[in-house]
Amino acid sequence: SSGINAEYGGRWEELIQKATGVLNVLFKIVEKKLERFPRNIILDQTNVYESARRRKLRNFSKFGRKVAVVLVTTGEELNKRNAKREKEEGKFVPESAVMEMKANFRFPVTSEGLSEVQCIEMDESAAKKQIEEYQEEGKKYKSRDSRKSEGEKPRQGEKRMPE
């Protein structure tokens, strides 16, 4: 997306292409290894886009069960964890990137190629309600951002997520 791409000085698309290439090579290696040594595979990523989940799941079409474990937290908890990650690991995720993910977050469903969807930290109903709130928050942010780019007074710098 253009907001995220701008955050990384136009290098975002290049980074994503390289990361996707590496991930695809790893999928091929894992597939060959698993033919001889069956194991469980955990793909620990932020997968808010249905299209990305479907594309990644295609790499596991020969496998048995495919379970999505969905971790949704409250906004307050999300902010605490982001602040902790930034402090302990030095990893800062720009607000625009978080808002982009919030606006586009879709709850996984079995029709995407999953055998099962499990929610942890909150039940499915609460998780879906929280996701709806995140989507609305992200859409408002994007709308505000697009108005800004159409001539509104720009904000000063990218603010960090609240702590």
Coordinates of N, CA, C and O in Angstrom, one line a residue:
S1 N 0.8 -1.2 0.0 CA 0.0 0.0 0.0 C 0.9 1.2 0.0 O 2.0 1.2 0.5
S2 N 0.3 2.3 -0.5 CA 1.1 3.5 -0.7 C 1.6 4.1 0.7 O 2.6 4.6 0.8
G3 N 0.7 4.0 1.7 CA 1.1 4.6 3.0 C 2.3 3.8 3.6 O 3.2 4.4 4.1
I4 N 2.2 2.5 3.5 CA 3.3 1.7 4.1 C 4.5 1.9 3.2 O 5.6 2.0 3.7
N5 N 4.3 1.9 1.9 CA 5.5 2.1 1.0 C 6.2 3.4 1.2 O 7.4 3.5 1.2
A6 N 5.4 4.5 1.5 CA 6.0 5.8 1.8 C 6.8 5.7 3.1 O 7.8 6.4 3.2
E7 N 6.3 5.0 4.1 CA 7.0 4.8 5.4 C 8.4 4.3 5.2 O 9.3 4.6 5.9
Y8 N 8.5 3.4 4.2 CA 9.8 2.7 4.0 C 10.6 3.3 2.8 O 11.3 2.6 2.2
G9 N 10.3 4.5 2.5 CA 11.0 5.2 1.4 C 10.9 4.6 0.1 O 11.8 4.5 -0.7
G10 N 9.7 4.0 -0.2 CA 9.4 3.4 -1.5 C 10.0 2.0 -1.6 O 9.9 1.4 -2.7
R11 N 10.6 1.4 -0.6 CA 11.2 0.1 -0.7 C 10.3 -1.0 -0.3 O 10.7 -2.2 -0.3
W12 N 9.1 -0.7 0.2 CA 8.2 -1.7 0.7 C 7.9 -2.8 -0.3 O 8.0 -4.0 0.0
E13 N 7.5 -2.5 -1.5 CA 7.2 -3.5 -2.5 C 8.4 -4.4 -2.8 O 8.3 -5.6 -2.9
E14 N 9.6 -3.8 -2.9 CA 10.8 -4.6 -3.1 C 11.0 -5.5 -1.9 O 11.3 -6.7 -2.1
L15 N 10.8 -5.1 -0.7 CA 11.0 -5.9 0.5 C 10.0 -7.1 0.5 O 10.3 -8.2 0.7
I16 N 8.7 -6.8 0.2 CA 7.7 -7.8 0.1 C 8.0 -8.8 -0.9 O 7.8 -10.0 -0.7
Q17 N 8.4 -8.4 -2.1 CA 8.8 -9.3 -3.2 C 9.9 -10.3 -2.7 O 9.8 -11.5 -3.0
K18 N 10.9 -9.7 -2.1 CA 12.0 -10.6 -1.7 C 11.6 -11.5 -0.6 O 11.9 -12.7 -0.6
A19 N 10.8 -11.0 0.4 CA 10.4 -11.9 1.5 C 9.5 -13.0 1.0 O 9.5 -14.1 1.4
T20 N 8.6 -12.7 0.0 CA 7.7 -13.7 -0.6 C 8.5 -14.7 -1.3 O 8.2 -15.9 -1.2
G21 N 9.5 -14.3 -2.0 CA 10.4 -15.3 -2.7 C 11.1 -16.2 -1.7 O 11.1 -17.5 -2.0
V22 N 11.6 -15.7 -0.6 CA 12.3 -16.5 0.4 C 11.2 -17.5 1.0 O 11.5 -18.7 1.2
L23 N 10.1 -17.0 1.3 CA 9.0 -17.8 1.9 C 8.6 -19.0 1.0 O 8.5 -20.1 1.4
N24 N 8.5 -18.7 -0.3 CA 8.2 -19.7 -1.3 C 9.3 -20.8 -1.4 O 9.0 -22.0 -1.5
V25 N 10.5 -20.4 -1.3 CA 11.6 -21.4 -1.3 C 11.5 -22.2 0.0 O 11.7 -23.5 -0.1
L26 N 11.3 -21.6 1.1 CA 11.1 -22.4 2.4 C 10.0 -23.4 2.3 O 10.1 -24.5 2.7
F27 N 8.9 -23.0 1.7 CA 7.7 -23.9 1.5 C 8.2 -25.1 0.7 O 7.8 -26.2 1.0
K28 N 8.9 -24.9 -0.3 CA 9.4 -26.1 -1.2 C 10.3 -27.0 -0.4 O 10.2 -28.2 -0.5
I29 N 11.2 -26.4 0.4 CA 12.1 -27.2 1.2 C 11.3 -28.0 2.3 O 11.5 -29.2 2.4
V30 N 10.4 -27.3 2.9 CA 9.6 -28.0 3.9 C 8.8 -29.1 3.3 O 8.7 -30.2 3.9
E31 N 8.2 -28.9 2.2 CA 7.4 -29.9 1.5 C 8.2 -31.2 1.3 O 7.8 -32.3 1.6
K32 N 9.4 -31.0 0.8 CA 10.3 -32.2 0.5 C 10.7 -32.9 1.8 O 10.7 -34.1 1.9
K33 N 11.0 -32.1 2.9 CA 11.4 -32.7 4.2 C 10.3 -33.5 4.8 O 10.4 -34.5 5.4
L34 N 9.1 -32.9 4.7 CA 7.9 -33.5 5.4 C 7.5 -34.8 4.7 O 6.8 -35.6 5.3
E35 N 7.8 -35.0 3.5 CA 7.5 -36.3 2.8 C 8.2 -37.4 3.6 O 7.7 -38.5 3.7
R36 N 9.4 -37.1 4.1 CA 10.2 -38.2 4.8 C 10.0 -38.1 6.3 O 10.1 -39.1 7.0
F37 N 9.8 -36.9 6.8 CA 9.7 -36.7 8.3 C 8.5 -35.9 8.6 O 8.6 -34.6 8.8
P38 N 7.3 -36.5 8.7 CA 6.1 -35.7 9.0 C 6.1 -34.9 10.3 O 6.6 -35.5 11.3
R39 N 5.8 -33.7 10.2 CA 5.8 -32.8 11.4 C 4.6 -31.8 11.3 O 4.1 -31.6 10.2
N40 N 4.3 -31.1 12.4 CA 3.4 -30.0 12.3 C 4.2 -28.8 11.9 O 5.4 -28.6 12.2
I41 N 3.5 -27.9 11.2 CA 4.1 -26.6 10.7 C 3.3 -25.5 11.3 O 2.1 -25.5 11.3
I42 N 4.0 -24.5 11.9 CA 3.4 -23.3 12.4 C 3.9 -22.2 11.6 O 5.1 -21.9 11.6
L43 N 3.0 -21.5 11.0 CA 3.3 -20.3 10.2 C 2.8 -19.1 11.1 O 1.6 -18.8 11.1
D44 N 3.8 -18.5 11.8 CA 3.5 -17.5 12.7 C 3.6 -16.1 12.0 O 4.7 -15.6 12.0
Q45 N 2.5 -15.6 11.5 CA 2.6 -14.3 10.8 C 1.3 -13.6 11.1 O 0.3 -14.2 11.4
T46 N 1.3 -12.3 10.9 CA 0.1 -11.5 10.9 C -0.6 -11.7 9.5 O 0.0 -11.2 8.5
N47 N -1.6 -12.4 9.5 CA -2.4 -12.7 8.3 C -3.8 -12.1 8.3 O -4.7 -12.9 8.5
V48 N -3.9 -10.8 8.1 CA -5.2 -10.2 8.2 C -5.9 -10.2 6.9 O -7.1 -10.0 6.8
Y49 N -5.2 -10.4 5.8 CA -5.8 -10.4 4.4 C -6.2 -11.8 4.0 O -5.4 -12.8 4.0
E50 N -7.5 -12.0 3.7 CA -8.0 -13.3 3.2 C -7.2 -13.8 2.0 O -6.9 -15.0 2.0
S51 N -7.0 -12.9 1.1 CA -6.3 -13.3 -0.2 C -4.9 -13.9 0.1 O -4.5 -14.8 -0.5
A52 N -4.2 -13.2 1.1 CA -2.9 -13.7 1.5 C -2.9 -15.1 2.2 O -2.1 -15.9 1.9
R53 N -3.9 -15.2 3.0 CA -4.1 -16.5 3.7 C -4.3 -17.6 2.7 O -3.7 -18.7 2.7
R54 N -5.2 -17.4 1.7 CA -5.6 -18.4 0.7 C -4.3 -18.7 -0.1 O -4.0 -19.9 -0.4
R55 N -3.5 -17.7 -0.5 CA -2.3 -18.0 -1.3 C -1.3 -18.8 -0.5 O -0.7 -19.7 -1.0
K56 N -1.1 -18.5 0.8 CA -0.2 -19.2 1.6 C -0.7 -20.7 1.8 O 0.1 -21.6 1.8
L57 N -2.0 -20.8 2.0 CA -2.5 -22.2 2.3 C -2.4 -23.1 1.1 O -2.3 -24.3 1.2
R58 N -2.3 -22.5 -0.1 CA -2.1 -23.4 -1.3 C -0.8 -24.2 -1.2 O -0.7 -25.3 -1.8
N59 N 0.2 -23.6 -0.5 CA 1.4 -24.3 -0.4 C 1.3 -25.6 0.5 O 2.2 -26.4 0.5
F60 N 0.2 -25.7 1.2 CA 0.0 -26.8 2.1 C -1.2 -27.7 1.7 O -1.7 -28.4 2.5
S61 N -1.5 -27.7 0.4 CA -2.6 -28.4 -0.1 C -2.5 -29.9 0.1 O -3.5 -30.6 0.3
K62 N -1.3 -30.4 0.2 CA -1.0 -31.9 0.4 C -1.1 -32.3 1.8 O -1.0 -33.5 2.1
F63 N -1.1 -31.3 2.7 CA -1.1 -31.6 4.1 C -2.5 -32.0 4.7 O -3.5 -31.7 4.0
G64 N -2.5 -32.5 5.8 CA -3.8 -32.9 6.5 C -4.5 -31.7 7.0 O -5.0 -30.9 6.2
R65 N -4.6 -31.6 8.3 CA -5.4 -30.5 8.9 C -4.6 -29.1 8.8 O -3.4 -29.1 9.0
K66 N -5.4 -28.1 8.5 CA -4.9 -26.7 8.5 C -5.7 -25.9 9.5 O -6.9 -25.7 9.2
V67 N -5.1 -25.5 10.6 CA -5.8 -24.8 11.6 C -5.3 -23.4 11.7 O -4.1 -23.1 11.8
A68 N -6.3 -22.4 11.7 CA -5.9 -21.0 11.9 C -6.2 -20.8 13.4 O -7.2 -21.1 13.9
V69 N -5.1 -20.3 14.1 CA -5.3 -19.9 15.5 C -5.3 -18.4 15.5 O -4.3 -17.7 15.1
V70 N -6.4 -17.8 15.8 CA -6.6 -16.4 15.7 C -6.4 -15.7 17.1 O -7.1 -16.1 18.1
L71 N -5.5 -14.8 17.1 CA -5.3 -14.0 18.4 C -5.7 -12.6 18.1 O -5.1 -11.9 17.4
V72 N -6.8 -12.2 18.8 CA -7.3 -10.8 18.7 C -7.3 -10.3 20.1 O -7.7 -11.0 21.1
T73 N -6.7 -9.1 20.3 CA -6.7 -8.5 21.6 C -7.5 -7.2 21.6 O -7.8 -6.7 20.5
T74 N -7.7 -6.7 22.8 CA -8.4 -5.4 22.9 C -7.4 -4.3 22.4 O -6.2 -4.6 22.3
G75 N -7.9 -3.2 22.0 CA -7.0 -2.1 21.6 C -6.0 -1.7 22.7 O -4.8 -1.5 22.4
E76 N -6.4 -1.7 23.9 CA -5.5 -1.4 25.1 C -4.4 -2.4 25.1 O -3.2 -2.0 25.3
E77 N -4.7 -3.7 25.0 CA -3.7 -4.7 25.1 C -2.8 -4.7 23.9 O -1.6 -4.9 24.1
L78 N -3.3 -4.4 22.7 CA -2.5 -4.3 21.5 C -1.5 -3.1 21.7 O -0.3 -3.3 21.4
N79 N -1.9 -2.0 22.3 CA -1.0 -0.9 22.5 C 0.1 -1.3 23.5 O 1.3 -0.9 23.3
K80 N -0.3 -2.0 24.6 CA 0.7 -2.4 25.6 C 1.7 -3.3 25.0 O 2.9 -3.2 25.2
R81 N 1.3 -4.3 24.1 CA 2.2 -5.2 23.5 C 3.1 -4.6 22.5 O 4.3 -4.9 22.4
N82 N 2.5 -3.6 21.7 CA 3.4 -2.9 20.8 C 4.5 -2.1 21.5 O 5.6 -2.1 21.1
A83 N 4.1 -1.4 22.6 CA 5.1 -0.6 23.3 C 6.2 -1.6 23.9 O 7.3 -1.2 23.9
K84 N 5.7 -2.7 24.4 CA 6.7 -3.7 25.0 C 7.7 -4.2 23.9 O 8.9 -4.3 24.1
R85 N 7.1 -4.5 22.8 CA 7.9 -5.0 21.7 C 8.9 -4.0 21.2 O 10.1 -4.3 21.0
E86 N 8.5 -2.8 21.1 CA 9.4 -1.7 20.7 C 10.5 -1.5 21.7 O 11.7 -1.4 21.4
K87 N 10.1 -1.5 23.0 CA 11.1 -1.3 24.1 C 12.1 -2.5 24.1 O 13.3 -2.3 24.2
E88 N 11.6 -3.7 24.1 CA 12.5 -4.9 24.3 C 13.2 -5.3 23.1 O 14.3 -5.8 23.1
E89 N 12.6 -5.2 21.9 CA 13.1 -5.7 20.7 C 13.5 -4.6 19.7 O 14.2 -4.9 18.7
G90 N 13.1 -3.4 20.0 CA 13.5 -2.3 19.1 C 12.7 -2.3 17.8 O 13.0 -1.6 16.8
K91 N 11.6 -3.1 17.7 CA 10.8 -3.2 16.5 C 9.6 -2.2 16.6 O 8.7 -2.3 17.5
F92 N 9.6 -1.2 15.8 CA 8.6 -0.2 15.7 C 7.7 -0.4 14.5 O 8.3 -0.5 13.4
V93 N 6.4 -0.5 14.7 CA 5.5 -0.7 13.5 C 4.8 0.7 13.4 O 4.1 1.1 14.3
P94 N 4.9 1.3 12.3 CA 4.3 2.7 12.1 C 2.8 2.6 12.3 O 2.2 1.6 11.9
E95 N 2.2 3.6 12.8 CA 0.8 3.7 13.0 C 0.0 3.4 11.7 O -1.0 2.7 11.7
S96 N 0.5 4.0 10.6 CA -0.1 3.8 9.3 C -0.2 2.3 8.9 O -1.2 1.9 8.4
A97 N 0.8 1.6 9.2 CA 0.8 0.1 8.9 C -0.2 -0.6 9.8 O -0.9 -1.5 9.3
V98 N -0.2 -0.3 11.1 CA -1.2 -0.9 12.0 C -2.6 -0.6 11.5 O -3.5 -1.5 11.5
M99 N -2.9 0.7 11.2 CA -4.2 1.1 10.7 C -4.6 0.4 9.4 O -5.8 0.0 9.2
E100 N -3.6 0.2 8.5 CA -3.9 -0.5 7.3 C -4.3 -1.9 7.6 O -5.3 -2.4 7.0
M101 N -3.6 -2.6 8.5 CA -4.0 -4.0 8.9 C -5.4 -4.0 9.5 O -6.2 -4.9 9.3
K102 N -5.6 -3.0 10.4 CA -6.9 -3.0 11.1 C -8.1 -2.8 10.1 O -9.1 -3.5 10.2
A103 N -7.9 -2.0 9.1 CA -8.9 -1.7 8.1 C -9.2 -2.9 7.3 O -10.4 -3.1 6.8
N104 N -8.2 -3.8 7.1 CA -8.3 -4.9 6.2 C -8.5 -6.3 6.8 O -8.5 -7.3 6.2
F105 N -8.5 -6.3 8.2 CA -8.5 -7.5 8.9 C -9.9 -8.3 8.6 O -10.9 -7.7 8.8
R106 N -9.8 -9.5 8.2 CA -10.9 -10.3 7.9 C -10.7 -11.6 8.8 O -9.7 -12.2 8.7
F107 N -11.8 -12.0 9.5 CA -11.7 -13.2 10.3 C -11.6 -14.4 9.4 O -12.4 -14.5 8.5
P108 N -10.7 -15.3 9.7 CA -10.5 -16.5 8.8 C -11.8 -17.4 8.9 O -12.4 -17.5 10.0
V109 N -12.0 -18.0 7.8 CA -13.2 -19.0 7.7 C -12.7 -20.3 7.0 O -11.7 -20.2 6.3
T110 N -13.3 -21.4 7.3 CA -12.9 -22.6 6.8 C -12.9 -22.7 5.3 O -12.2 -23.4 4.6
S111 N -13.8 -21.9 4.6 CA -13.9 -21.9 3.2 C -12.6 -21.4 2.5 O -12.5 -21.5 1.3
E112 N -11.7 -20.8 3.3 CA -10.4 -20.4 2.7 C -9.5 -21.5 2.5 O -8.4 -21.3 2.0
G113 N -9.9 -22.7 3.0 CA -9.0 -23.9 2.8 C -8.5 -24.4 4.2 O -7.6 -25.2 4.3
L114 N -9.2 -23.9 5.2 CA -8.8 -24.3 6.6 C -9.7 -25.4 7.1 O -10.9 -25.5 6.7
S115 N -9.1 -26.3 7.9 CA -9.9 -27.4 8.5 C -10.7 -26.8 9.8 O -11.7 -27.3 10.1
E116 N -10.0 -25.9 10.4 CA -10.6 -25.4 11.7 C -10.1 -24.0 12.0 O -9.0 -23.6 11.6
V117 N -10.9 -23.2 12.7 CA -10.5 -21.8 13.1 C -10.6 -21.8 14.6 O -11.7 -22.1 15.1
Q118 N -9.6 -21.5 15.4 CA -9.6 -21.4 16.8 C -9.3 -20.0 17.2 O -8.4 -19.4 16.7
C119 N -10.0 -19.5 18.3 CA -9.7 -18.2 18.8 C -9.1 -18.4 20.2 O -9.5 -19.3 21.0
I120 N -8.0 -17.6 20.4 CA -7.4 -17.6 21.8 C -7.5 -16.2 22.3 O -7.6 -15.3 21.5
E121 N -7.4 -16.1 23.6 CA -7.5 -14.8 24.3 C -8.9 -14.2 24.4 O -9.2 -13.5 25.3
M122 N -9.7 -14.4 23.4 CA -11.2 -14.0 23.5 C -12.0 -15.0 22.7 O -11.4 -15.6 21.7
D123 N -13.2 -15.2 23.0 CA -14.0 -16.1 22.2 C -14.3 -15.5 20.8 O -14.1 -14.3 20.6
E124 N -14.8 -16.4 20.0 CA -15.0 -16.0 18.6 C -16.0 -14.8 18.4 O -15.7 -13.9 17.6
S125 N -17.0 -14.7 19.2 CA -18.0 -13.6 19.1 C -17.3 -12.3 19.5 O -17.5 -11.3 18.8
A126 N -16.6 -12.3 20.6 CA -15.9 -11.1 21.0 C -14.8 -10.7 20.1 O -14.6 -9.5 19.8
A127 N -14.1 -11.7 19.5 CA -13.0 -11.4 18.5 C -13.6 -10.8 17.3 O -13.1 -9.8 16.8
K128 N -14.7 -11.3 16.8 CA -15.4 -10.7 15.6 C -15.8 -9.3 15.9 O -15.7 -8.4 15.0
K129 N -16.4 -9.0 17.1 CA -16.8 -7.7 17.4 C -15.6 -6.7 17.5 O -15.6 -5.6 17.0
Q130 N -14.5 -7.2 18.1 CA -13.3 -6.4 18.2 C -12.7 -6.1 16.8 O -12.3 -5.0 16.5
I131 N -12.8 -7.1 15.9 CA -12.3 -6.9 14.5 C -13.1 -5.8 13.8 O -12.6 -5.0 13.1
E132 N -14.5 -5.9 14.0 CA -15.3 -4.8 13.4 C -14.9 -3.4 13.9 O -14.9 -2.5 13.1
E133 N -14.6 -3.3 15.2 CA -14.2 -2.0 15.7 C -12.8 -1.6 15.1 O -12.6 -0.4 14.7
Y134 N -11.9 -2.6 14.9 CA -10.6 -2.3 14.3 C -10.8 -1.8 12.9 O -10.2 -0.9 12.4
Q135 N -11.7 -2.5 12.1 CA -12.0 -2.2 10.7 C -12.5 -0.7 10.6 O -12.0 0.0 9.8
E136 N -13.4 -0.4 11.5 CA -13.9 1.0 11.5 C -12.9 2.0 11.8 O -12.7 3.0 11.1
E137 N -12.1 1.7 12.8 CA -11.0 2.6 13.2 C -10.0 2.8 12.1 O -9.5 3.9 11.7
G138 N -9.6 1.7 11.4 CA -8.7 1.7 10.3 C -9.2 2.5 9.1 O -8.5 3.2 8.5
K139 N -10.5 2.3 8.8 CA -11.2 3.0 7.7 C -11.2 4.5 8.0 O -11.0 5.3 7.1
K140 N -11.5 4.9 9.2 CA -11.6 6.3 9.6 C -10.2 6.9 9.4 O -10.0 8.0 8.9
Y141 N -9.2 6.2 9.8 CA -7.8 6.7 9.7 C -7.4 6.9 8.2 O -6.9 7.9 7.8
K142 N -7.8 5.8 7.4 CA -7.5 5.9 6.0 C -8.2 7.1 5.3 O -7.6 7.8 4.5
S143 N -9.4 7.3 5.7 CA -10.2 8.4 5.2 C -9.6 9.7 5.6 O -9.5 10.6 4.7
R144 N -9.2 9.9 6.8 CA -8.6 11.1 7.3 C -7.2 11.3 6.5 O -6.9 12.4 6.1
D145 N -6.5 10.2 6.3 CA -5.2 10.3 5.6 C -5.4 10.7 4.2 O -4.7 11.5 3.6
S146 N -6.5 10.2 3.5 CA -6.7 10.5 2.1 C -7.1 12.0 2.0 O -6.8 12.7 1.0
R147 N -7.9 12.5 2.9 CA -8.3 13.9 2.9 C -7.1 14.8 3.1 O -7.0 15.8 2.5
K148 N -6.2 14.3 4.0 CA -5.0 15.1 4.2 C -4.2 15.2 2.9 O -3.7 16.3 2.6
S149 N -4.1 14.1 2.2 CA -3.3 14.1 0.9 C -4.0 14.9 -0.2 O -3.4 15.3 -1.1
E150 N -5.3 15.2 0.0 CA -6.0 16.0 -0.9 C -6.0 17.5 -0.5 O -6.8 18.3 -1.0
G151 N -5.1 17.9 0.4 CA -5.0 19.3 0.7 C -5.2 19.8 2.1 O -5.0 20.9 2.4
E152 N -5.7 18.9 3.0 CA -5.8 19.2 4.4 C -4.4 19.5 4.9 O -3.4 19.0 4.5
K153 N -4.4 20.2 6.0 CA -3.1 20.5 6.7 C -2.5 19.2 7.2 O -3.2 18.4 7.9
P154 N -1.3 18.8 6.8 CA -0.7 17.6 7.2 C -0.4 17.5 8.7 O -0.1 18.5 9.3
R155 N -0.4 16.3 9.2 CA 0.0 16.1 10.6 C 1.5 16.2 10.6 O 2.2 16.0 9.7
Q156 N 2.1 16.5 11.8 CA 3.5 16.6 11.9 C 4.0 15.2 12.2 O 3.7 14.6 13.3
G157 N 4.8 14.6 11.3 CA 5.4 13.3 11.5 C 4.5 12.2 11.8 O 3.3 12.4 12.0
E158 N 4.9 11.0 11.8 CA 4.2 9.8 12.1 C 4.2 9.7 13.6 O 5.2 9.6 14.2
K159 N 3.0 9.6 14.2 CA 3.0 9.4 15.6 C 3.1 7.9 15.9 O 2.6 7.1 15.2
R160 N 3.6 7.7 17.1 CA 3.7 6.3 17.5 C 2.4 5.9 18.1 O 1.6 6.7 18.5
M161 N 2.2 4.6 18.1 CA 0.9 4.1 18.7 C 0.9 4.4 20.1 O 2.0 4.4 20.8
P162 N -0.2 4.8 20.7 CA -0.3 5.2 22.1 C 0.2 4.1 23.0 O -0.1 2.9 22.7
E163 N 0.8 4.4 24.1 CA 1.3 3.4 25.1 C 0.3 3.2 26.2 O -0.6 4.0 26.5

